[in-house]
PDB file of C-alpha atoms in Angstrom:
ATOM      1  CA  UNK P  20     -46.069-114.222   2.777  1.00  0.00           C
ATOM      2  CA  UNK P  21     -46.642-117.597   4.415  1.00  0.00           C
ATOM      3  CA  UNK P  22     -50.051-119.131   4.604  1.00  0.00           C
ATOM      4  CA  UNK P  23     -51.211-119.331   8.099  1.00  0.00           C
ATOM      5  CA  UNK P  24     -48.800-116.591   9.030  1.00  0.00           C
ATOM      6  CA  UNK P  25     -50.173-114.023  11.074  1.00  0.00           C
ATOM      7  CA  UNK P  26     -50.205-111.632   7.433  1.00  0.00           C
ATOM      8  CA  UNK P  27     -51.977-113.860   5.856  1.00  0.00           C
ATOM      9  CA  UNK P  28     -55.058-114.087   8.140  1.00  0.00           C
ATOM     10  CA  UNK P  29     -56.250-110.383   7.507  1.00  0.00           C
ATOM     11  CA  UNK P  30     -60.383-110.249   7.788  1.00  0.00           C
ATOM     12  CA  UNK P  31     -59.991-106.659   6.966  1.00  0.00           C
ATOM     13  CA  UNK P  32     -61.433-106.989   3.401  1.00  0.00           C
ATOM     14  CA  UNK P  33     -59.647-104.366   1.185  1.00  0.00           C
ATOM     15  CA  UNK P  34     -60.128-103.293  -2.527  1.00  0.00           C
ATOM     16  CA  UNK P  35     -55.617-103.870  -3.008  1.00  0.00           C
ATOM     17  CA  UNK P  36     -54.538-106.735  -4.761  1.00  0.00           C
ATOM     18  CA  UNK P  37     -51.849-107.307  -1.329  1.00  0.00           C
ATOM     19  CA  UNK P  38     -55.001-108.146   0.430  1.00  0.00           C
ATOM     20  CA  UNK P  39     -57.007-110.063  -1.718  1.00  0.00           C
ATOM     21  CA  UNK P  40     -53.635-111.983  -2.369  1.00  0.00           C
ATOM     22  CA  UNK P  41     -53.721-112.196   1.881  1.00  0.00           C
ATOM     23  CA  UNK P  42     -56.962-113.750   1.380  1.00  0.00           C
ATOM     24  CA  UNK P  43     -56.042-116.282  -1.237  1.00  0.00           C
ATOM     25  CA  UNK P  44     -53.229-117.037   1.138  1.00  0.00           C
ATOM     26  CA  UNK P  45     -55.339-117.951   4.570  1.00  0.00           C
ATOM     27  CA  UNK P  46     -57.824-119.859   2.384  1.00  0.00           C
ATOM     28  CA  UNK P  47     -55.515-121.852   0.929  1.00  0.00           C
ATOM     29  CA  UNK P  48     -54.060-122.259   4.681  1.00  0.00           C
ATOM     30  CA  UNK P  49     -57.872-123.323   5.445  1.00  0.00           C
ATOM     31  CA  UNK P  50     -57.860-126.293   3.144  1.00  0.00           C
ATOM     32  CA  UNK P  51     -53.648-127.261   4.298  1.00  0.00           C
ATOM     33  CA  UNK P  52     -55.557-128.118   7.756  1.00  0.00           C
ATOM     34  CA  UNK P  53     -57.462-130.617   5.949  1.00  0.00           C
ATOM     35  CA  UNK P  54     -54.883-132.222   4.082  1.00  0.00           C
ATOM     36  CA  UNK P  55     -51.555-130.935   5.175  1.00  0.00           C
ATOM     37  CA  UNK P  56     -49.141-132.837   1.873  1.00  0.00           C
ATOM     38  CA  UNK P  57     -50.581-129.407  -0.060  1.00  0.00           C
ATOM     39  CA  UNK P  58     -47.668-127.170  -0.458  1.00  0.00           C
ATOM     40  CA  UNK P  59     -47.749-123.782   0.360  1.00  0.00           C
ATOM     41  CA  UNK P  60     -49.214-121.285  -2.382  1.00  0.00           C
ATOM     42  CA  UNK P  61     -45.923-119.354  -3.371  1.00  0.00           C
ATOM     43  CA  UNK P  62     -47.750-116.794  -5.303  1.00  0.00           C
ATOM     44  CA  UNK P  63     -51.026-116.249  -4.849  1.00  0.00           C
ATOM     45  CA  UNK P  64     -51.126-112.298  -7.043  1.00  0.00           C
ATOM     46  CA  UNK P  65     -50.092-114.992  -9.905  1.00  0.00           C
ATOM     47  CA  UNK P  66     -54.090-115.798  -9.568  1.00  0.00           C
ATOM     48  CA  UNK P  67     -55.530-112.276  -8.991  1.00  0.00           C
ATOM     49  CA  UNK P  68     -56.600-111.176 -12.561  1.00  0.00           C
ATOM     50  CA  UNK P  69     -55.647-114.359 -14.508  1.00  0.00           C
ATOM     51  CA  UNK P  70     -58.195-116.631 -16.224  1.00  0.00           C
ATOM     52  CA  UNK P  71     -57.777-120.326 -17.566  1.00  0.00           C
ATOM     53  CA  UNK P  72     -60.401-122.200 -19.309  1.00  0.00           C
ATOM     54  CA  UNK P  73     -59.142-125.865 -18.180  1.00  0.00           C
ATOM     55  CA  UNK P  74     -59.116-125.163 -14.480  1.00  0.00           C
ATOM     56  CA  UNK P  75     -61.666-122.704 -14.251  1.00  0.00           C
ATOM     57  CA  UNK P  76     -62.307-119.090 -15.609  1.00  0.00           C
ATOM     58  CA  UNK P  77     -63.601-117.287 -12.634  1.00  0.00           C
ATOM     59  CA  UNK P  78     -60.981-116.705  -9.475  1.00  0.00           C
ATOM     60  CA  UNK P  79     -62.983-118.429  -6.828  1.00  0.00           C
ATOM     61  CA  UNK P  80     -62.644-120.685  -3.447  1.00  0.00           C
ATOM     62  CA  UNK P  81     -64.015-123.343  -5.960  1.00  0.00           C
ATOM     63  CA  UNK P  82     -61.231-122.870  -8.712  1.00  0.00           C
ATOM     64  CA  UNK P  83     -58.829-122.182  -5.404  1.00  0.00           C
ATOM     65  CA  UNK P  84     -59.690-126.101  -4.098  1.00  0.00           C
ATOM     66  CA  UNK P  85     -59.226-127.496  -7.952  1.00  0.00           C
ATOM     67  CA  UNK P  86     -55.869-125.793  -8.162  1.00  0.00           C
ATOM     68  CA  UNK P  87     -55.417-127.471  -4.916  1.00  0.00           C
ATOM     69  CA  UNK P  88     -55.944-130.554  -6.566  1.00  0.00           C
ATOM     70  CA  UNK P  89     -52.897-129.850  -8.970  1.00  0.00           C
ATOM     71  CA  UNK P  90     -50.777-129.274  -5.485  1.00  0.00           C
ATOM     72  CA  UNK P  91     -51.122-132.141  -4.018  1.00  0.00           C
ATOM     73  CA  UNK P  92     -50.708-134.459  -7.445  1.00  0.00           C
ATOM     74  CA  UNK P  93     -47.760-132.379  -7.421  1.00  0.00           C
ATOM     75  CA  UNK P  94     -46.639-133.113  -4.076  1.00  0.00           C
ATOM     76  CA  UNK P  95     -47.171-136.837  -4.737  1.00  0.00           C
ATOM     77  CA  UNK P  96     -45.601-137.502  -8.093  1.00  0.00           C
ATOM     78  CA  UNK P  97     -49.155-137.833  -9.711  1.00  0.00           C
ATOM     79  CA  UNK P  98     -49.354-136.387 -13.588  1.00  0.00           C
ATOM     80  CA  UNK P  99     -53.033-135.645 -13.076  1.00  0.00           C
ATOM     81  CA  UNK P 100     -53.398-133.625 -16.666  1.00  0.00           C
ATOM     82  CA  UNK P 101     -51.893-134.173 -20.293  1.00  0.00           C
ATOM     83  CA  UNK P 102     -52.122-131.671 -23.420  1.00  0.00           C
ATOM     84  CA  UNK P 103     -49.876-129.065 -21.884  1.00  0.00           C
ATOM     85  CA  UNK P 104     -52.601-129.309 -19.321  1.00  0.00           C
ATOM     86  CA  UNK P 105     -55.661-129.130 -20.639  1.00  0.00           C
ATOM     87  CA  UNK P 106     -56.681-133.114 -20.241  1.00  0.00           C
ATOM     88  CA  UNK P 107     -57.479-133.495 -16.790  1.00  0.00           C
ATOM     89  CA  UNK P 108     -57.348-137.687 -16.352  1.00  0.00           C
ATOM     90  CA  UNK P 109     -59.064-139.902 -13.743  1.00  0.00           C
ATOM     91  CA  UNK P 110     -56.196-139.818 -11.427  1.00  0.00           C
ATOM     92  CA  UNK P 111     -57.201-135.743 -11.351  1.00  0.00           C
ATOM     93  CA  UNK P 112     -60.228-136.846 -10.478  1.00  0.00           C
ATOM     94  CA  UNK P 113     -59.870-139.311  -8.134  1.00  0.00           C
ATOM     95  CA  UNK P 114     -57.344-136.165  -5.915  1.00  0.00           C
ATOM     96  CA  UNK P 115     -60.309-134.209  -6.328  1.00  0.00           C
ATOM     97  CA  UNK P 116     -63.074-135.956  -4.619  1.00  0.00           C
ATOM     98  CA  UNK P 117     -60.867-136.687  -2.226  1.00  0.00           C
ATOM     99  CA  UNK P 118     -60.876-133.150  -1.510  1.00  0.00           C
ATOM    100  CA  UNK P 119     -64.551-132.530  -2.188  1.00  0.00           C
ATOM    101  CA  UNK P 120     -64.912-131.878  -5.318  1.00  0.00           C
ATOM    102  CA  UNK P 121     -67.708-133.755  -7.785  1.00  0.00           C
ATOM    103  CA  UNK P 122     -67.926-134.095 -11.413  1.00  0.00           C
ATOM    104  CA  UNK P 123     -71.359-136.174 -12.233  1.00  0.00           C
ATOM    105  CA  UNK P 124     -70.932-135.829 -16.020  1.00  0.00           C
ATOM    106  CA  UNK P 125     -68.654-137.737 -18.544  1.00  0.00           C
ATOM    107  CA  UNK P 126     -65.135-136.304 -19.387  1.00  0.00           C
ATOM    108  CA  UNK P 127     -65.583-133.575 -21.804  1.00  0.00           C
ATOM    109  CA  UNK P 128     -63.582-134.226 -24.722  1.00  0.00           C
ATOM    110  CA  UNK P 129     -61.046-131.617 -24.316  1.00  0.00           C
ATOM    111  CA  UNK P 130     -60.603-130.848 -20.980  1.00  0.00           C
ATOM    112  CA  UNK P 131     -61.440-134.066 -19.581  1.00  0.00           C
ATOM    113  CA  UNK P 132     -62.407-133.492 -15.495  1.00  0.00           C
ATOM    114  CA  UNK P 133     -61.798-130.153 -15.263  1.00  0.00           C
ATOM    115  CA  UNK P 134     -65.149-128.914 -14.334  1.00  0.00           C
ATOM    116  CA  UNK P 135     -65.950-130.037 -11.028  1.00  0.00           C
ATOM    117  CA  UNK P 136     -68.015-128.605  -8.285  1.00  0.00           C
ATOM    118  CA  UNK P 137     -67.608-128.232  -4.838  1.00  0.00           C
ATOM    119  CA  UNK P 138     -69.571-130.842  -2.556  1.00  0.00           C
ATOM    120  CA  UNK P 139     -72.228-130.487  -0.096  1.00  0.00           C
ATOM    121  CA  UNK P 140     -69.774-131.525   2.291  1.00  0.00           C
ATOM    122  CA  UNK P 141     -67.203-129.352   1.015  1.00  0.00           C
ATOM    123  CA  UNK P 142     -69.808-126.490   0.905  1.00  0.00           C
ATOM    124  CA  UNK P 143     -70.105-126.921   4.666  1.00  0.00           C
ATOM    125  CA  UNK P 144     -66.087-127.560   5.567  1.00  0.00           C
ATOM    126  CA  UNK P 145     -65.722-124.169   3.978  1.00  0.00           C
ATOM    127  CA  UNK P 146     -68.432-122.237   4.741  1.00  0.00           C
ATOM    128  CA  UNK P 147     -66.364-119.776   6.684  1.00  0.00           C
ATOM    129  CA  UNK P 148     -63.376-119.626   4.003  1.00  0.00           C
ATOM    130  CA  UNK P 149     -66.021-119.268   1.177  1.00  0.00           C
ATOM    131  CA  UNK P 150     -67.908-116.418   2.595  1.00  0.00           C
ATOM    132  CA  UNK P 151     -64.825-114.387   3.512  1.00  0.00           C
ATOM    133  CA  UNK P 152     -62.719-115.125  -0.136  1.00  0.00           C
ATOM    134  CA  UNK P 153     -66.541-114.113  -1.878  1.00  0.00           C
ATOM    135  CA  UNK P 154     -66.180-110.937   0.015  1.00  0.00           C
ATOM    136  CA  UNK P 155     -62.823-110.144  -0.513  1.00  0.00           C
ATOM    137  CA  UNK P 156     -63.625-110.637  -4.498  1.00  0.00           C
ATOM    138  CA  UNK P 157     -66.724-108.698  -4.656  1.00  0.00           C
ATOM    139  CA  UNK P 158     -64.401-106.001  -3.338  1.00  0.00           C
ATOM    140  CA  UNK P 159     -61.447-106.139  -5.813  1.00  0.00           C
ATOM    141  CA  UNK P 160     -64.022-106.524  -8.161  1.00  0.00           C
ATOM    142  CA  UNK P 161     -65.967-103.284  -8.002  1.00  0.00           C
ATOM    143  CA  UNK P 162     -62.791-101.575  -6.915  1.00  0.00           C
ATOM    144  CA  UNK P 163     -60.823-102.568 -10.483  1.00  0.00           C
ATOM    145  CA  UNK P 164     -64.277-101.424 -12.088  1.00  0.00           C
ATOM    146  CA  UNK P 165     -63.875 -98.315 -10.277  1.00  0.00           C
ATOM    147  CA  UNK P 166     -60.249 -97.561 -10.990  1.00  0.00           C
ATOM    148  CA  UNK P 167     -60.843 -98.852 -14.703  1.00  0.00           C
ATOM    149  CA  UNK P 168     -63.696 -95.714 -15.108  1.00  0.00           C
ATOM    150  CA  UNK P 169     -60.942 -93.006 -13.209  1.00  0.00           C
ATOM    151  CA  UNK P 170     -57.951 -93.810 -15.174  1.00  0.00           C
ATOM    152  CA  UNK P 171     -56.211 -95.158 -18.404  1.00  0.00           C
ATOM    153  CA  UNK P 172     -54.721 -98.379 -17.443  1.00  0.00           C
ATOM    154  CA  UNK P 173     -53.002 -99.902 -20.295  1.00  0.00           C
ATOM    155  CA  UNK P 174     -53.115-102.488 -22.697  1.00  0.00           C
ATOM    156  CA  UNK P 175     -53.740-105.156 -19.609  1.00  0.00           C
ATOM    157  CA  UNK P 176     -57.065-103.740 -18.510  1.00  0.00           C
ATOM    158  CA  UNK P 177     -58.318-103.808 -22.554  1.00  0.00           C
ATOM    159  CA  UNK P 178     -57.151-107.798 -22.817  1.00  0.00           C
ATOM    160  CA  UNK P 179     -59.667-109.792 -20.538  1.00  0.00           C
ATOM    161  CA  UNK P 180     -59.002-111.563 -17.240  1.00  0.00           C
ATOM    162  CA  UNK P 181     -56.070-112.670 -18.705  1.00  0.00           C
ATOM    163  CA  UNK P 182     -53.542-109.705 -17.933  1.00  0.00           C
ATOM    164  CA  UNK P 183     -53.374-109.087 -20.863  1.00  0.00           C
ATOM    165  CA  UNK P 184     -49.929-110.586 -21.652  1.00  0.00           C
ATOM    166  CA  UNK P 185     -48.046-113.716 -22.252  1.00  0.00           C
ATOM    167  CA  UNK P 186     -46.589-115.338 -18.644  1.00  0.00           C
ATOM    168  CA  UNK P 187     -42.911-115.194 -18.333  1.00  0.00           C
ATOM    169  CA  UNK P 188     -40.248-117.163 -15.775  1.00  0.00           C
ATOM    170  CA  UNK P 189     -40.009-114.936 -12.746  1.00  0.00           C
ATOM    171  CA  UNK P 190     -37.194-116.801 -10.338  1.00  0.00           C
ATOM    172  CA  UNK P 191     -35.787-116.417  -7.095  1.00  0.00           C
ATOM    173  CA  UNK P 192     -32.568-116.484  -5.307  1.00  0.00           C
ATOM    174  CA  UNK P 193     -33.106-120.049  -4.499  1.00  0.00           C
ATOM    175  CA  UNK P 194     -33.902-120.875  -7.841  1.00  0.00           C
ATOM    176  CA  UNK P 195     -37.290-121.403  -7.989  1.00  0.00           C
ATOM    177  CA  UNK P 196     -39.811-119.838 -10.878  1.00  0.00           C
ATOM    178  CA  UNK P 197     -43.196-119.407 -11.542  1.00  0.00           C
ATOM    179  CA  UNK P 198     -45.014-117.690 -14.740  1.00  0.00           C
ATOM    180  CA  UNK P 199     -46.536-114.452 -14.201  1.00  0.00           C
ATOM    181  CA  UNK P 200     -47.985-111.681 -16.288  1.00  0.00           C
ATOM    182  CA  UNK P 201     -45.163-108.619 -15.928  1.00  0.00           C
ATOM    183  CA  UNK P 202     -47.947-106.667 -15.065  1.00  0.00           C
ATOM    184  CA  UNK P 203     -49.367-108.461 -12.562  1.00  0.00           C
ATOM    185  CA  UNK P 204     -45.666-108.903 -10.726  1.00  0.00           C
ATOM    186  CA  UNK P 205     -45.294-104.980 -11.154  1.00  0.00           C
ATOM    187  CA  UNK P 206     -48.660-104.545  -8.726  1.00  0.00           C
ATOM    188  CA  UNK P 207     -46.827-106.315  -5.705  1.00  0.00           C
ATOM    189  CA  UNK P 208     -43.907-108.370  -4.745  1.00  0.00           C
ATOM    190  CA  UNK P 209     -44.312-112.307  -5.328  1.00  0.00           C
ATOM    191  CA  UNK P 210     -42.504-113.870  -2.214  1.00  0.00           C
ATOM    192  CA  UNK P 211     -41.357-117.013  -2.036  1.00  0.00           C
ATOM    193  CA  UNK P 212     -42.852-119.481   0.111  1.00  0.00           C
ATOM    194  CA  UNK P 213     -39.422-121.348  -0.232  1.00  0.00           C
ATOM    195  CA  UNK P 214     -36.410-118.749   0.936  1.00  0.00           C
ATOM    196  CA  UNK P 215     -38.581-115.759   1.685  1.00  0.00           C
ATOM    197  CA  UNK P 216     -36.944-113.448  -1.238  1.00  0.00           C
ATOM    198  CA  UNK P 217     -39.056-111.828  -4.050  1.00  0.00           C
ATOM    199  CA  UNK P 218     -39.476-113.349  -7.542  1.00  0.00           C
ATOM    200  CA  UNK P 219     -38.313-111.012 -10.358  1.00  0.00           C
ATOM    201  CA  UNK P 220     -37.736-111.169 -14.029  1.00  0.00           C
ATOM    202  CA  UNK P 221     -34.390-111.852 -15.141  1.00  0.00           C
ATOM    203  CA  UNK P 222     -33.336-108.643 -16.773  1.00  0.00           C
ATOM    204  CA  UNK P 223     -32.875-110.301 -20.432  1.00  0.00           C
ATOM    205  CA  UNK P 224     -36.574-111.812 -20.492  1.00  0.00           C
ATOM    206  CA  UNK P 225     -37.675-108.512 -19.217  1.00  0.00           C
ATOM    207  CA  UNK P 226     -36.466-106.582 -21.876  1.00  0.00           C
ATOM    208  CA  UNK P 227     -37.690-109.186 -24.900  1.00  0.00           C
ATOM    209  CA  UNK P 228     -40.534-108.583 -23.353  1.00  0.00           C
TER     210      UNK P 228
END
């Protein structure tokens, strides 16, 4: 699914990860208009259900913007974190209000600038963006809630926001890879943004794990 595409701008807001992910898609679209270096999102399901306390433990268009921030130090050459990516330096920082994102305090010690908020000038950029993505989450939200009442769901839906499992390598046939939760790849195809053709999990990591 490409951002921009005409898939990815669905205002139907639906409870199905496939939308939500369509959502995470045209908002991350939204903020390529503003700076168009930011790669496309490959995989946005990779974000639906997953939590991480350096860049933000809450799926949101604020976290969306910060990871944002990792694309385009990315797309430069910039190492923007250390400590398997937990640290995030001044040269994070200096991407992020760039992008219109603050951070008024000191570094923390452990996670450096990872918290930062979105600016007043941000807040108004993305008014549009942010009130559709809230939307769209409030949805999947009560809808997982919902479906966790009906139905056993596994060991994921007892383990957090985290999927409840370790990320493995998922690749495609161009060779890319990006780390998913198995059970967050066995929701919905991941397409690549590259050649068009779904990650999957080579059959030996699939059955270690």
């Amino acid at each position: 699914m490409e951002p921009g595409g005409t898939s990815a701008r669905c205002h139907d807001v639906s409870t199905t990860p496939p939308v939500l992910a369509a959502e995470l898609a045209q908002a991350w679209a939204d903020i390529q208009r503003h700076h168009p270096e930011l790669p496309d999102l490959a995989a946005p399901e990779s974000l639906i259900g997953e939590s991480s306390s350096a860049c933000g433990a809450e799926l949101s268009f604020e976290r969306l913007l910060h990871e944002a921030v990792h694309g385009i130090a990315a797309a430069r050459g910039v190492r923007d974190t250390s400590r398997a990516g937990r640290y995030h330096n001044r040269r994070f920082l200096a991407i992020a209000e760039e992008m219109g994102l603050d951070h008024s305090e000191e570094p923390h010690p452990s996670s450096g600038f990872s918290l930062v908020t979105l600016s007043p000038e941000a807040k108004r950029r993305y008014r549009p963006t942010i009130e559709r993505l809230q939307r769209a989450l409030k949805a999947h939200t009560v809808a997982t809630a919902s479906d966790t009442k009906r139905s056993f769901r596994g060991p994921a839906a007892r383990h957090g926001s985290s999927g409840g499992g370790v990320r493995v390598k998922a690749v495609c046939d161009c060779g890319r890879n990006v780390r998913v939760v198995p059970s967050v790849l066995a929701q919905a195809p991941i397409v690549c943004g590259g050649c068009g053709k779904p990650f999957r999990i080579p059959e030996a990591v699939g059955a270690a794990s």
